[in-house]
Coordinates of C-alpha atoms and ligand atoms in Angstrom, one line a residue:
Chain P
M1 CA 69.5 155.6 125.1
A2 CA 72.3 154.2 123.0
E3 CA 72.5 150.5 122.7
E4 CA 75.3 148.1 121.9
M5 CA 75.2 146.5 118.5
R6 CA 77.4 143.6 117.7
I7 CA 78.5 143.1 114.1
V8 CA 82.2 142.3 114.2
L9 CA 81.8 140.7 117.6
R10 CA 78.6 138.9 116.6
N11 CA 79.9 135.5 117.5
Y12 CA 81.7 136.6 120.7
G13 CA 81.0 134.1 123.4
K14 CA 78.7 132.1 121.1
I15 CA 81.2 129.8 119.5
D16 CA 84.3 127.9 120.4
P17 CA 86.9 129.9 118.4
L18 CA 89.0 126.8 117.9
K19 CA 86.2 124.9 116.2
I20 CA 85.5 125.8 112.6
D21 CA 82.2 123.8 112.8
D22 CA 80.9 126.2 115.4
Y23 CA 81.5 129.0 113.0
I24 CA 80.0 127.2 110.0
A25 CA 76.9 126.2 112.1
L26 CA 76.1 129.9 112.5
G27 CA 76.3 130.5 108.8
G28 CA 80.0 131.0 108.6
Y29 CA 81.5 130.9 105.1
D30 CA 78.0 131.3 103.5
S31 CA 79.0 134.9 102.6
L32 CA 82.1 133.7 100.9
N33 CA 80.1 131.3 98.8
K34 CA 77.6 134.1 98.0
A35 CA 80.5 136.5 97.1
R36 CA 81.9 133.9 94.7
S37 CA 78.6 133.7 92.9
M38 CA 78.8 137.4 92.2
S39 CA 80.9 139.0 89.5
N40 CA 84.0 140.8 90.9
P41 CA 82.7 144.3 90.0
D42 CA 79.3 143.6 91.5
L43 CA 80.9 142.4 94.7
I44 CA 83.2 145.5 94.9
S45 CA 80.3 147.8 94.2
E46 CA 78.3 146.2 97.0
V47 CA 81.2 146.8 99.4
K48 CA 81.6 150.3 98.1
A49 CA 77.9 151.1 98.5
S50 CA 77.9 149.9 102.1
N51 CA 80.3 152.9 102.6
L52 CA 82.4 150.7 105.0
R53 CA 85.5 152.8 105.8
G54 CA 88.7 151.5 107.2
R55 CA 88.8 150.8 110.9
G56 CA 92.5 151.1 111.1
G57 CA 92.6 154.8 111.5
A58 CA 92.6 156.4 108.0
G59 CA 88.9 155.8 107.2
F60 CA 89.3 155.1 103.5
N61 CA 86.3 153.6 101.6
C62 CA 87.0 149.9 101.6
G63 CA 85.3 149.0 98.3
M64 CA 87.1 151.9 96.5
K65 CA 90.4 150.6 97.7
W66 CA 89.6 147.1 96.5
N67 CA 88.7 148.5 93.1
F68 CA 92.2 150.0 92.7
A69 CA 93.7 146.6 93.3
Y70 CA 91.1 144.9 91.1
Q71 CA 91.9 147.2 88.2
A72 CA 95.6 146.8 88.5
Q73 CA 97.1 144.3 86.1
A74 CA 99.5 141.8 87.6
D75 CA 100.4 138.2 87.7
Q76 CA 100.1 138.1 91.5
K77 CA 98.2 140.2 94.0
Y78 CA 98.1 140.1 97.8
V79 CA 95.7 140.5 100.6
I80 CA 97.2 141.6 103.9
C81 CA 95.4 141.9 107.2
N82 CA 96.9 144.5 109.5
A83 CA 96.8 142.9 112.9
D84 CA 99.7 145.0 114.3
E85 CA 97.3 146.8 116.7
G86 CA 100.0 149.0 118.3
E87 CA 98.0 152.0 119.5
P88 CA 98.2 152.0 123.3
G89 CA 94.9 151.3 124.9
T90 CA 93.6 149.3 122.0
Y91 CA 92.8 145.6 122.0
K92 CA 89.8 145.3 119.7
D93 CA 91.5 143.3 117.0
R94 CA 92.7 140.8 119.5
L95 CA 89.1 140.4 120.7
I96 CA 88.0 139.6 117.2
M97 CA 90.9 137.2 116.4
E98 CA 90.8 135.4 119.7
N99 CA 87.0 134.9 119.7
D100 CA 86.2 134.6 116.1
P101 CA 89.2 134.0 113.9
H102 CA 87.2 132.6 111.0
T103 CA 85.3 135.9 110.5
L104 CA 88.7 137.5 109.7
L105 CA 89.7 134.6 107.3
E106 CA 86.3 134.8 105.6
G107 CA 86.6 138.6 105.1
M108 CA 90.1 138.2 103.7
A109 CA 88.9 135.4 101.3
I110 CA 86.1 137.6 100.0
C111 CA 88.6 140.4 99.4
A112 CA 90.9 138.0 97.6
Y113 CA 88.2 136.8 95.3
A114 CA 87.1 140.4 94.7
I115 CA 90.6 141.6 93.6
G116 CA 91.9 138.3 92.1
A117 CA 94.5 137.4 94.8
T118 CA 95.5 133.9 95.8
K119 CA 97.8 134.7 98.6
G120 CA 97.2 136.4 101.9
Y121 CA 99.2 137.4 105.0
I122 CA 98.1 138.3 108.5
Y123 CA 100.7 140.5 110.1
C124 CA 100.1 139.8 113.8
R125 CA 102.0 141.8 116.3
G126 CA 104.7 140.0 118.2
E127 CA 103.0 140.8 121.5
Y128 CA 100.2 138.4 120.5
P129 CA 101.8 135.0 120.3
S130 CA 98.7 133.1 121.4
V131 CA 96.6 134.9 118.9
A132 CA 99.0 133.9 116.1
K133 CA 98.5 130.3 117.3
T134 CA 94.7 130.6 117.2
L135 CA 95.0 132.0 113.7
K136 CA 97.3 129.3 112.4
L137 CA 94.9 126.6 113.8
A138 CA 91.9 128.4 112.1
I139 CA 93.8 128.5 108.8
A140 CA 94.7 124.8 109.0
Q141 CA 91.0 124.0 109.7
A142 CA 89.8 126.1 106.9
K143 CA 92.3 124.5 104.5
E144 CA 91.2 121.0 105.6
K145 CA 87.5 121.9 105.0
G146 CA 88.4 123.4 101.7
V147 CA 86.4 126.5 102.4
L148 CA 89.1 128.9 101.2
G149 CA 89.5 127.3 97.8
D150 CA 92.7 128.4 96.1
F151 CA 93.4 131.2 98.6
S152 CA 96.1 130.5 101.1
I153 CA 96.9 132.6 104.2
E154 CA 100.2 132.9 106.1
V155 CA 100.7 134.4 109.6
R156 CA 103.7 136.6 110.1
L157 CA 104.7 137.9 113.5
G158 CA 105.8 141.5 114.1
A159 CA 108.6 142.1 116.6
G160 CA 107.7 145.2 118.6
A161 CA 107.6 148.3 116.4
Y162 CA 104.6 150.6 116.5
V163 CA 105.5 152.1 113.1
C164 CA 104.9 148.7 111.5
G165 CA 101.2 149.3 111.8
E166 CA 101.7 151.9 109.0
E167 CA 100.8 149.9 105.9
T168 CA 104.0 150.4 103.9
A169 CA 106.2 149.8 106.9
L170 CA 104.2 146.7 107.5
I171 CA 104.9 145.6 103.9
E172 CA 108.6 146.2 104.4
S173 CA 108.5 144.1 107.6
I174 CA 106.8 141.2 105.8
E175 CA 109.5 141.4 103.2
G176 CA 111.9 140.8 106.1
K177 CA 113.3 144.3 106.4
R178 CA 113.4 147.1 108.9
G179 CA 109.9 148.5 109.1
E180 CA 110.4 151.9 107.6
P181 CA 107.5 153.5 105.7
R182 CA 107.7 154.0 102.0
I183 CA 107.1 157.2 100.2
K184 CA 103.5 157.3 98.9
P185 CA 102.4 157.4 96.1
P186 CA 102.5 154.8 94.8
F187 CA 100.0 153.3 97.2
P188 CA 99.9 149.5 98.0
P189 CA 96.8 148.7 95.9
V190 CA 99.1 149.6 92.9
I191 CA 102.6 148.7 94.2
G192 CA 102.6 146.8 97.4
L193 CA 104.1 143.6 98.7
W194 CA 107.1 142.5 96.5
G195 CA 106.0 145.3 94.1
K196 CA 102.6 143.7 93.5
P197 CA 99.1 145.2 93.9
T198 CA 98.2 144.7 97.6
I199 CA 95.2 145.4 99.8
V200 CA 96.0 146.2 103.4
N201 CA 93.0 146.3 105.6
N202 CA 92.5 146.3 109.4
V203 CA 91.1 143.2 111.2
E204 CA 87.9 145.0 112.2
T205 CA 87.4 146.1 108.6
F206 CA 87.7 142.6 107.3
A207 CA 85.4 141.3 110.1
N208 CA 82.6 143.5 108.8
I209 CA 82.8 142.1 105.3
P210 CA 80.9 138.7 105.7
V211 CA 78.0 140.5 107.3
I212 CA 77.8 143.2 104.6
V213 CA 77.8 140.5 102.0
E214 CA 75.1 138.6 103.9
K215 CA 72.8 141.4 104.7
G216 CA 73.5 143.8 101.9
S217 CA 75.0 147.3 101.6
A218 CA 71.7 149.2 102.2
W219 CA 71.3 147.5 105.6
Y220 CA 74.9 148.4 106.6
A221 CA 74.8 151.9 105.3
A222 CA 71.8 152.7 107.5
I223 CA 73.6 151.9 110.7
G224 CA 75.2 154.6 112.7
T225 CA 76.3 157.9 111.2
P226 CA 75.8 158.0 107.3
S227 CA 79.3 159.2 106.4
Y228 CA 81.0 156.5 108.5
P229 CA 78.3 153.8 108.9
G230 CA 78.4 150.7 111.0
T231 CA 79.7 150.0 114.4
K232 CA 83.0 150.6 116.2
V233 CA 84.5 148.5 118.9
V234 CA 85.7 150.9 121.6
T235 CA 88.1 149.8 124.4
L236 CA 87.9 151.8 127.6
T237 CA 90.9 152.5 129.8
G238 CA 92.0 154.9 132.5
D239 CA 89.7 156.4 135.2
V240 CA 86.5 154.9 133.9
A241 CA 84.3 152.7 136.1
N242 CA 84.0 149.8 133.5
K243 CA 87.4 149.2 132.0
T244 CA 86.0 147.1 129.2
F245 CA 85.0 147.1 125.6
F246 CA 81.8 147.7 123.7
E247 CA 80.7 147.6 120.1
V248 CA 78.4 150.6 119.4
P249 CA 76.9 152.3 116.3
T250 CA 79.1 155.1 115.1
S251 CA 76.4 157.7 115.9
T252 CA 77.1 157.1 119.6
T253 CA 78.5 160.1 121.4
I254 CA 81.7 160.2 123.5
R255 CA 79.5 161.1 126.5
E256 CA 77.4 157.9 126.0
V257 CA 80.6 155.8 125.6
I258 CA 82.1 157.1 128.9
F259 CA 79.1 157.8 131.1
Q260 CA 76.6 155.2 129.9
F261 CA 78.6 152.2 128.7
G262 CA 81.7 153.0 130.8
G263 CA 79.6 153.7 133.9
G264 CA 81.2 157.1 134.3
I265 CA 84.3 158.1 136.2
A266 CA 85.7 155.7 138.7
A267 CA 85.6 156.4 142.4
G268 CA 83.0 159.1 142.1
K269 CA 85.5 161.7 140.7
E270 CA 84.9 164.3 138.1
F271 CA 85.8 164.0 134.4
K272 CA 88.9 165.9 133.2
A273 CA 89.8 164.8 129.7
V274 CA 89.6 161.9 127.3
Q275 CA 92.0 160.8 124.6
I276 CA 90.4 158.9 121.8
G277 CA 92.0 156.8 119.1
G278 CA 95.1 155.7 121.0
T279 CA 98.2 157.6 122.0
S280 CA 98.3 159.6 118.8
G281 CA 94.8 161.0 119.5
A282 CA 93.9 164.5 120.7
F283 CA 92.8 165.1 124.3
I284 CA 89.2 166.2 124.4
P285 CA 87.7 168.4 127.1
A286 CA 84.2 168.1 128.7
S287 CA 82.8 170.8 126.4
Q288 CA 83.1 168.4 123.4
L289 CA 81.7 165.2 124.9
D290 CA 78.5 165.4 122.8
T291 CA 80.5 164.7 119.7
Q292 CA 79.6 161.5 117.8
I293 CA 82.4 158.9 117.5
G294 CA 82.1 158.7 113.7
F295 CA 85.2 159.5 111.7
D296 CA 84.2 162.9 110.4
A297 CA 82.6 164.2 113.5
M298 CA 85.8 163.5 115.4
T299 CA 87.9 165.1 112.7
A300 CA 85.6 168.2 112.9
I301 CA 86.7 168.8 116.5
G302 CA 90.3 168.4 115.6
A303 CA 90.5 164.9 117.1
A304 CA 90.5 161.5 115.5
L305 CA 88.5 158.2 116.0
G306 CA 91.7 156.3 115.2
S307 CA 91.6 152.8 116.7
G308 CA 88.7 153.5 119.0
A309 CA 90.7 153.5 122.2
V310 CA 89.1 155.6 124.9
F311 CA 91.5 156.7 127.6
V312 CA 89.7 158.6 130.3
L313 CA 91.4 160.9 132.9
D314 CA 89.8 162.2 136.1
E315 CA 90.2 165.5 137.8
S316 CA 93.1 164.3 139.9
R317 CA 95.4 163.4 137.0
D318 CA 98.4 165.4 136.0
L319 CA 97.8 165.9 132.3
I320 CA 101.3 167.3 131.7
D321 CA 102.9 164.1 133.2
V322 CA 100.7 161.9 131.0
T323 CA 101.5 164.0 127.9
A324 CA 105.2 163.8 128.7
R325 CA 104.9 160.0 128.9
I326 CA 103.2 160.0 125.5
A327 CA 106.0 162.2 124.1
K328 CA 108.5 159.6 125.2
F329 CA 106.5 156.9 123.3
F330 CA 106.8 158.8 120.0
A331 CA 110.5 159.6 120.5
H332 CA 111.0 155.8 121.1
E333 CA 108.8 154.6 118.3
S334 CA 110.0 157.1 115.6
C335 CA 111.7 154.9 113.0
G336 CA 114.3 157.6 112.2
K337 CA 113.8 157.6 108.4
C338 CA 112.7 161.2 108.1
A339 CA 114.3 164.1 109.9
P340 CA 111.2 166.0 111.1
C341 CA 110.0 163.0 113.0
R342 CA 113.3 161.7 114.2
E343 CA 114.4 165.1 115.5
G344 CA 110.9 166.5 116.2
T345 CA 109.7 163.7 118.5
M346 CA 113.0 163.9 120.4
R347 CA 112.6 167.7 120.9
V348 CA 109.0 167.4 121.8
H349 CA 109.9 164.8 124.4
D350 CA 112.7 167.1 125.8
L351 CA 110.4 170.1 126.0
M352 CA 107.6 168.1 127.7
D353 CA 110.0 166.6 130.2
K354 CA 111.4 170.1 131.0
I355 CA 107.9 171.5 131.5
N356 CA 106.8 168.4 133.5
G357 CA 109.9 168.8 135.7
G358 CA 108.9 172.3 136.6
K359 CA 111.7 173.9 134.5
G360 CA 109.7 175.2 131.6
V361 CA 109.0 178.7 130.6
S362 CA 106.2 180.1 128.4
A363 CA 108.5 180.3 125.4
D364 CA 108.7 176.5 125.6
I365 CA 105.0 176.2 125.0
A366 CA 105.2 178.5 122.0
L367 CA 108.0 176.4 120.7
L368 CA 106.1 173.2 121.2
N369 CA 103.1 174.7 119.3
K370 CA 105.3 175.7 116.4
L371 CA 107.3 172.4 116.3
G372 CA 104.1 170.4 116.5
R373 CA 102.5 172.2 113.6
V374 CA 105.6 171.8 111.4
M375 CA 105.7 168.1 112.2
S376 CA 102.1 167.6 111.4
Y377 CA 102.6 168.6 107.8
S378 CA 106.3 167.8 107.1
C379 CA 106.7 164.2 108.5
L380 CA 106.8 161.4 106.0
C381 CA 104.2 159.2 107.6
G382 CA 101.2 159.3 110.0
L383 CA 103.4 158.6 113.0
G384 CA 105.2 161.9 112.9
Q385 CA 102.2 163.8 111.6
A386 CA 100.0 162.6 114.5
A387 CA 102.6 162.6 117.2
P388 CA 102.2 166.2 118.2
S389 CA 98.4 166.0 118.5
P390 CA 98.3 165.1 122.2
V391 CA 100.6 168.0 122.9
L392 CA 98.8 170.5 120.7
S393 CA 95.4 169.5 122.0
T394 CA 96.4 169.8 125.6
I395 CA 98.0 173.2 125.0
E396 CA 94.8 174.3 123.3
H397 CA 92.3 172.9 125.8
F398 CA 94.2 172.7 129.1
S399 CA 96.6 175.6 129.0
A400 CA 96.1 176.2 132.7
D401 CA 97.7 172.8 133.4
Y402 CA 100.8 173.9 131.6
N403 CA 100.9 177.3 133.2
A404 CA 100.7 175.8 136.6
K405 CA 103.9 173.9 136.0
L406 CA 106.0 176.7 134.5
M407 CA 108.9 178.2 136.5
Chain X
M1 CA 118.0 123.3 118.0
D2 CA 121.0 125.5 117.2
Y3 CA 120.8 128.6 115.2
Q4 CA 122.2 127.0 112.1
E5 CA 119.4 124.5 112.0
I6 CA 116.8 127.2 112.6
L7 CA 118.1 129.4 109.9
A8 CA 118.1 126.5 107.4
K9 CA 114.5 125.9 108.3
Y10 CA 113.5 129.4 107.3
A11 CA 115.9 129.8 104.3
D12 CA 113.2 129.3 101.7
M13 CA 110.6 131.6 103.3
P14 CA 110.5 134.9 101.4
G15 CA 111.3 137.7 103.9
G16 CA 111.7 135.0 106.6
M17 CA 114.5 136.7 108.5
I18 CA 112.2 138.1 111.2
E19 CA 110.5 134.8 111.7
A20 CA 113.9 133.1 111.9
F21 CA 115.0 135.7 114.5
H22 CA 112.0 134.9 116.6
A23 CA 112.7 131.2 116.5
I24 CA 116.4 131.8 117.4
Q25 CA 115.3 134.0 120.4
E26 CA 113.0 131.3 121.6
E27 CA 116.0 129.1 122.0
L28 CA 118.6 131.5 123.1
S29 CA 116.7 134.6 124.4
Y30 CA 118.9 136.8 122.2
L31 CA 120.5 137.0 118.7
P32 CA 124.2 136.2 118.9
E33 CA 126.4 138.0 116.4
E34 CA 127.3 134.8 114.6
A35 CA 123.7 134.1 114.1
I36 CA 123.1 137.5 112.5
I37 CA 126.0 137.1 110.2
E38 CA 124.8 133.7 109.2
A39 CA 121.3 134.9 108.7
A40 CA 122.6 137.5 106.2
Q41 CA 124.2 134.7 104.2
V42 CA 121.2 132.4 104.4
F43 CA 118.8 135.1 103.2
G44 CA 121.3 136.6 100.7
K45 CA 121.5 140.0 102.3
P46 CA 124.4 142.2 103.4
V47 CA 125.4 141.7 107.1
A48 CA 124.6 145.4 107.7
Q49 CA 121.0 144.7 106.6
A50 CA 120.6 141.7 108.9
Y51 CA 122.0 143.7 111.8
G52 CA 119.7 146.5 110.8
V53 CA 116.7 144.2 111.2
A54 CA 118.0 142.7 114.5
T55 CA 118.3 146.2 116.0
F56 CA 115.2 147.8 114.6
Y57 CA 112.7 145.7 116.5
S58 CA 112.3 146.1 120.2
M59 CA 111.6 142.4 120.9
F60 CA 115.0 141.5 119.5
S61 CA 118.1 141.7 121.6
V62 CA 121.6 141.6 120.2
K63 CA 123.0 141.3 123.8
P64 CA 122.7 138.2 125.9
R65 CA 119.9 138.5 128.4
G66 CA 118.1 136.4 131.0
K67 CA 116.0 133.4 129.9
N68 CA 112.7 134.7 131.1
V69 CA 112.1 138.1 129.6
I70 CA 109.8 140.3 131.8
R71 CA 108.4 143.3 130.0
I72 CA 106.5 146.0 131.8
C73 CA 104.1 148.1 129.8
E74 CA 104.7 151.8 130.4
S75 CA 102.1 153.1 127.9
A76 CA 99.8 155.8 129.2
P77 CA 96.9 153.6 130.4
C78 CA 99.4 151.4 132.4
H79 CA 101.3 154.5 133.4
V80 CA 98.3 156.0 135.2
A81 CA 97.3 152.7 136.6
G82 CA 100.6 152.4 138.6
A83 CA 103.2 150.9 136.3
A84 CA 106.0 152.7 138.2
E85 CA 105.1 150.8 141.4
V86 CA 105.2 147.5 139.6
V87 CA 108.7 148.5 138.2
A88 CA 109.9 149.3 141.7
A89 CA 108.6 146.0 143.1
L90 CA 110.2 144.0 140.3
E91 CA 113.5 145.7 140.7
K92 CA 113.4 145.1 144.4
E93 CA 112.4 141.5 144.1
L94 CA 115.0 140.6 141.5
G95 CA 117.7 142.9 142.9
I96 CA 118.4 144.5 139.4
S97 CA 117.3 147.6 137.6
M98 CA 115.4 147.9 134.4
D99 CA 117.2 146.9 131.2
S100 CA 119.3 144.3 132.9
S101 CA 119.4 140.7 133.8
T102 CA 119.8 138.7 136.9
A103 CA 123.3 137.2 137.5
D104 CA 122.0 133.7 137.4
G105 CA 120.6 134.4 133.9
R106 CA 117.1 133.6 134.9
F107 CA 115.3 136.9 134.3
A108 CA 115.6 140.0 132.2
L109 CA 113.7 143.2 132.9
E110 CA 112.6 145.4 130.1
F111 CA 110.1 148.2 129.4
T112 CA 107.6 147.7 126.6
E113 CA 104.9 149.8 125.1
C114 CA 101.2 148.6 125.1
V115 CA 100.9 144.9 124.8
G116 CA 97.1 145.0 124.1
Q117 CA 95.8 143.7 127.4
C118 CA 94.6 147.1 128.5
Q119 CA 91.4 145.7 130.1
G120 CA 93.6 144.9 133.1
T121 CA 96.2 147.7 133.6
P122 CA 98.9 147.6 134.8
V123 CA 100.2 144.8 132.6
I124 CA 103.4 142.8 132.5
T125 CA 104.4 139.9 130.2
I126 CA 106.8 137.1 130.8
N127 CA 108.0 135.4 127.6
G128 CA 105.0 136.8 125.9
K129 CA 102.4 135.6 128.5
P130 CA 100.4 138.5 129.9
Y131 CA 99.7 139.1 133.5
V132 CA 97.0 141.7 134.1
D133 CA 96.0 143.9 137.0
V134 CA 99.5 143.4 138.4
S135 CA 100.3 145.0 141.8
P136 CA 103.5 145.0 143.8
A137 CA 101.9 142.4 146.2
K138 CA 101.4 139.9 143.3
I139 CA 105.0 140.0 142.0
S140 CA 106.6 137.3 144.0
G141 CA 103.8 134.9 143.3
I142 CA 104.1 135.5 139.6
L143 CA 107.9 135.1 139.6
A144 CA 107.6 131.8 141.5
E145 CA 106.1 130.3 138.4
Y146 CA 109.5 130.7 136.7
K147 CA 111.8 129.6 139.5
Ligands
FMN501 C1 102.1 155.0 112.8 C2 100.9 154.3 112.2 C3 100.5 153.2 112.9 C4 99.4 152.5 112.4 N1 99.0 151.4 113.1 C5 98.0 150.6 112.6 C6 97.6 149.4 113.2 O1 98.1 149.0 114.2 N2 96.5 148.7 112.7 C7 95.9 149.2 111.6 O2 95.0 148.5 111.1 N3 96.2 150.3 110.9 C8 97.3 151.0 111.4 N4 97.6 152.2 110.7 C9 96.9 152.5 109.5 C10 97.4 151.8 108.3 O3 98.5 152.5 107.7 C11 96.4 151.6 107.2 O4 95.8 152.8 107.0 C12 95.3 150.6 107.6 O5 95.9 149.4 107.9 C13 94.4 150.4 106.4 O6 93.3 149.5 106.7 P1 91.8 150.0 106.8 O7 91.6 150.8 105.5 O8 91.0 148.8 106.9 O9 91.7 150.9 108.0 C14 98.7 152.9 111.2 C15 99.2 154.1 110.6 C16 100.2 154.8 111.1 C17 100.7 156.0 110.4
FES502 S1 98.4 150.2 127.9 FE1 99.5 148.7 129.0 S2 98.8 146.9 128.0 FE2 97.8 148.4 126.8

């Protein structure tokens, strides 16, 4: 039987998040001191060897990313924490920041030392004003104690734009502009905030760092699934008995997440589908429930781990209605910079509404399939590339639901 | 504080226009045209760019709106948990429809996407404060806090 394992949420409920002394009493900031006693390349190698991969959705090896920024020559470098957390159904980063803000600050400070940065930003979504307050208090306390050394951190508030979670759009937003993604390459570790080498990591990624430095890369690499080791915080929503969160090793299966941790389907109904990774994730049918939640296992079934949101639907749900709602989300959140996404998300929404309203014909489904595939490779950023995935996956696995709604 | 003072406070913050807009909205609930024009000057940007920023982000409004901004999450988890009934109850209670404000300027009703409180769907926020597990029956009690 799978068991919960708390790494990033290790201090959850054990400390008063508003008191730095509580964090320090449990060994807080020891890892930062340890990191500072190591050479930068040794520290980066250690993080690389742990095989920690980004928890923000793209799954890039964290130490490898840091190395790019370390090697870049510049008078100034930046560390940014991506706390935009916009994927519907996700609140894991809020849990970490609300309950243990210093673990994030410590992770960022270790990164800053590793790459040679003195300035950091936390880009916190505008929907979390109280989290921003907690973070500012934590930063002030850390400064007063002197634990951060010459590293300073500033909190910037987002203002309600999902696309700003995309790292280059986020950078644009910190620069005070519209949050439109940049063309990559160059990638932020080379040219990022104000043109300087910049590391952007997710909150959960940073929260792993102090523990990796403390316990070593070998310890971490042995947890969960080898290609994406460690734990993942999952947040359960929809028709599941326990609408709550868990931190589990990445070798845990979807079935265990829903039926063991989540207590199964609410009100004694049957399972129909689950969407993992947020609203841009694929809908997964019962036949694939034994898939592990690790990054590569999810990709192998044409889905994505994404943010770790787990949105469960029971047998009574109208999957077409839900998918049409999701299509509206993307039409609304597309930033409009590239045509395939701006036009594509709007057309997908139109077609889904048409089918959902009982006016669709089978040619519409074929059109959705084609449009979705074109978007997945022609859109500028991950928003447009992933937007069709709920539609394409429901067409693939739940075609009967579509057919039942056709004229 | 008026918007001139607020803008002056943020003038030296690199990329501070968005922070300044938040601060102005806290006072006025929206971004008046003059404030956007002045922001462009203060931050040394074309007016078009300042207006572009003001209209890009869903939390910013360039139109006057009610003082207490009620936002209803309509993302998929809240959608299946009954967000539509909450919308109907709010519209009925306030006597206005979505995307408008009450005549006394007290409340504005808006949709939002997920606000990250999905442990308690459906969710609404008022001036950024979340209310979880909202049902039509709870609406008048919640609104009473703001009367
Ligand atoms: C549309 C879109 C939204 C995203 N939203 C987030 C987000 O809210 N939080 C996040 O950490 N990463 C988000 N990402 C991923 C970031 O671009 C980036 O990969 C990540 O912050 C890198 O950090 P990591 O390596 O620690 O995961 C988003 C990407 C896209 C394309
Ligand atoms: S889905 Fe409504 S708050 Fe997250």
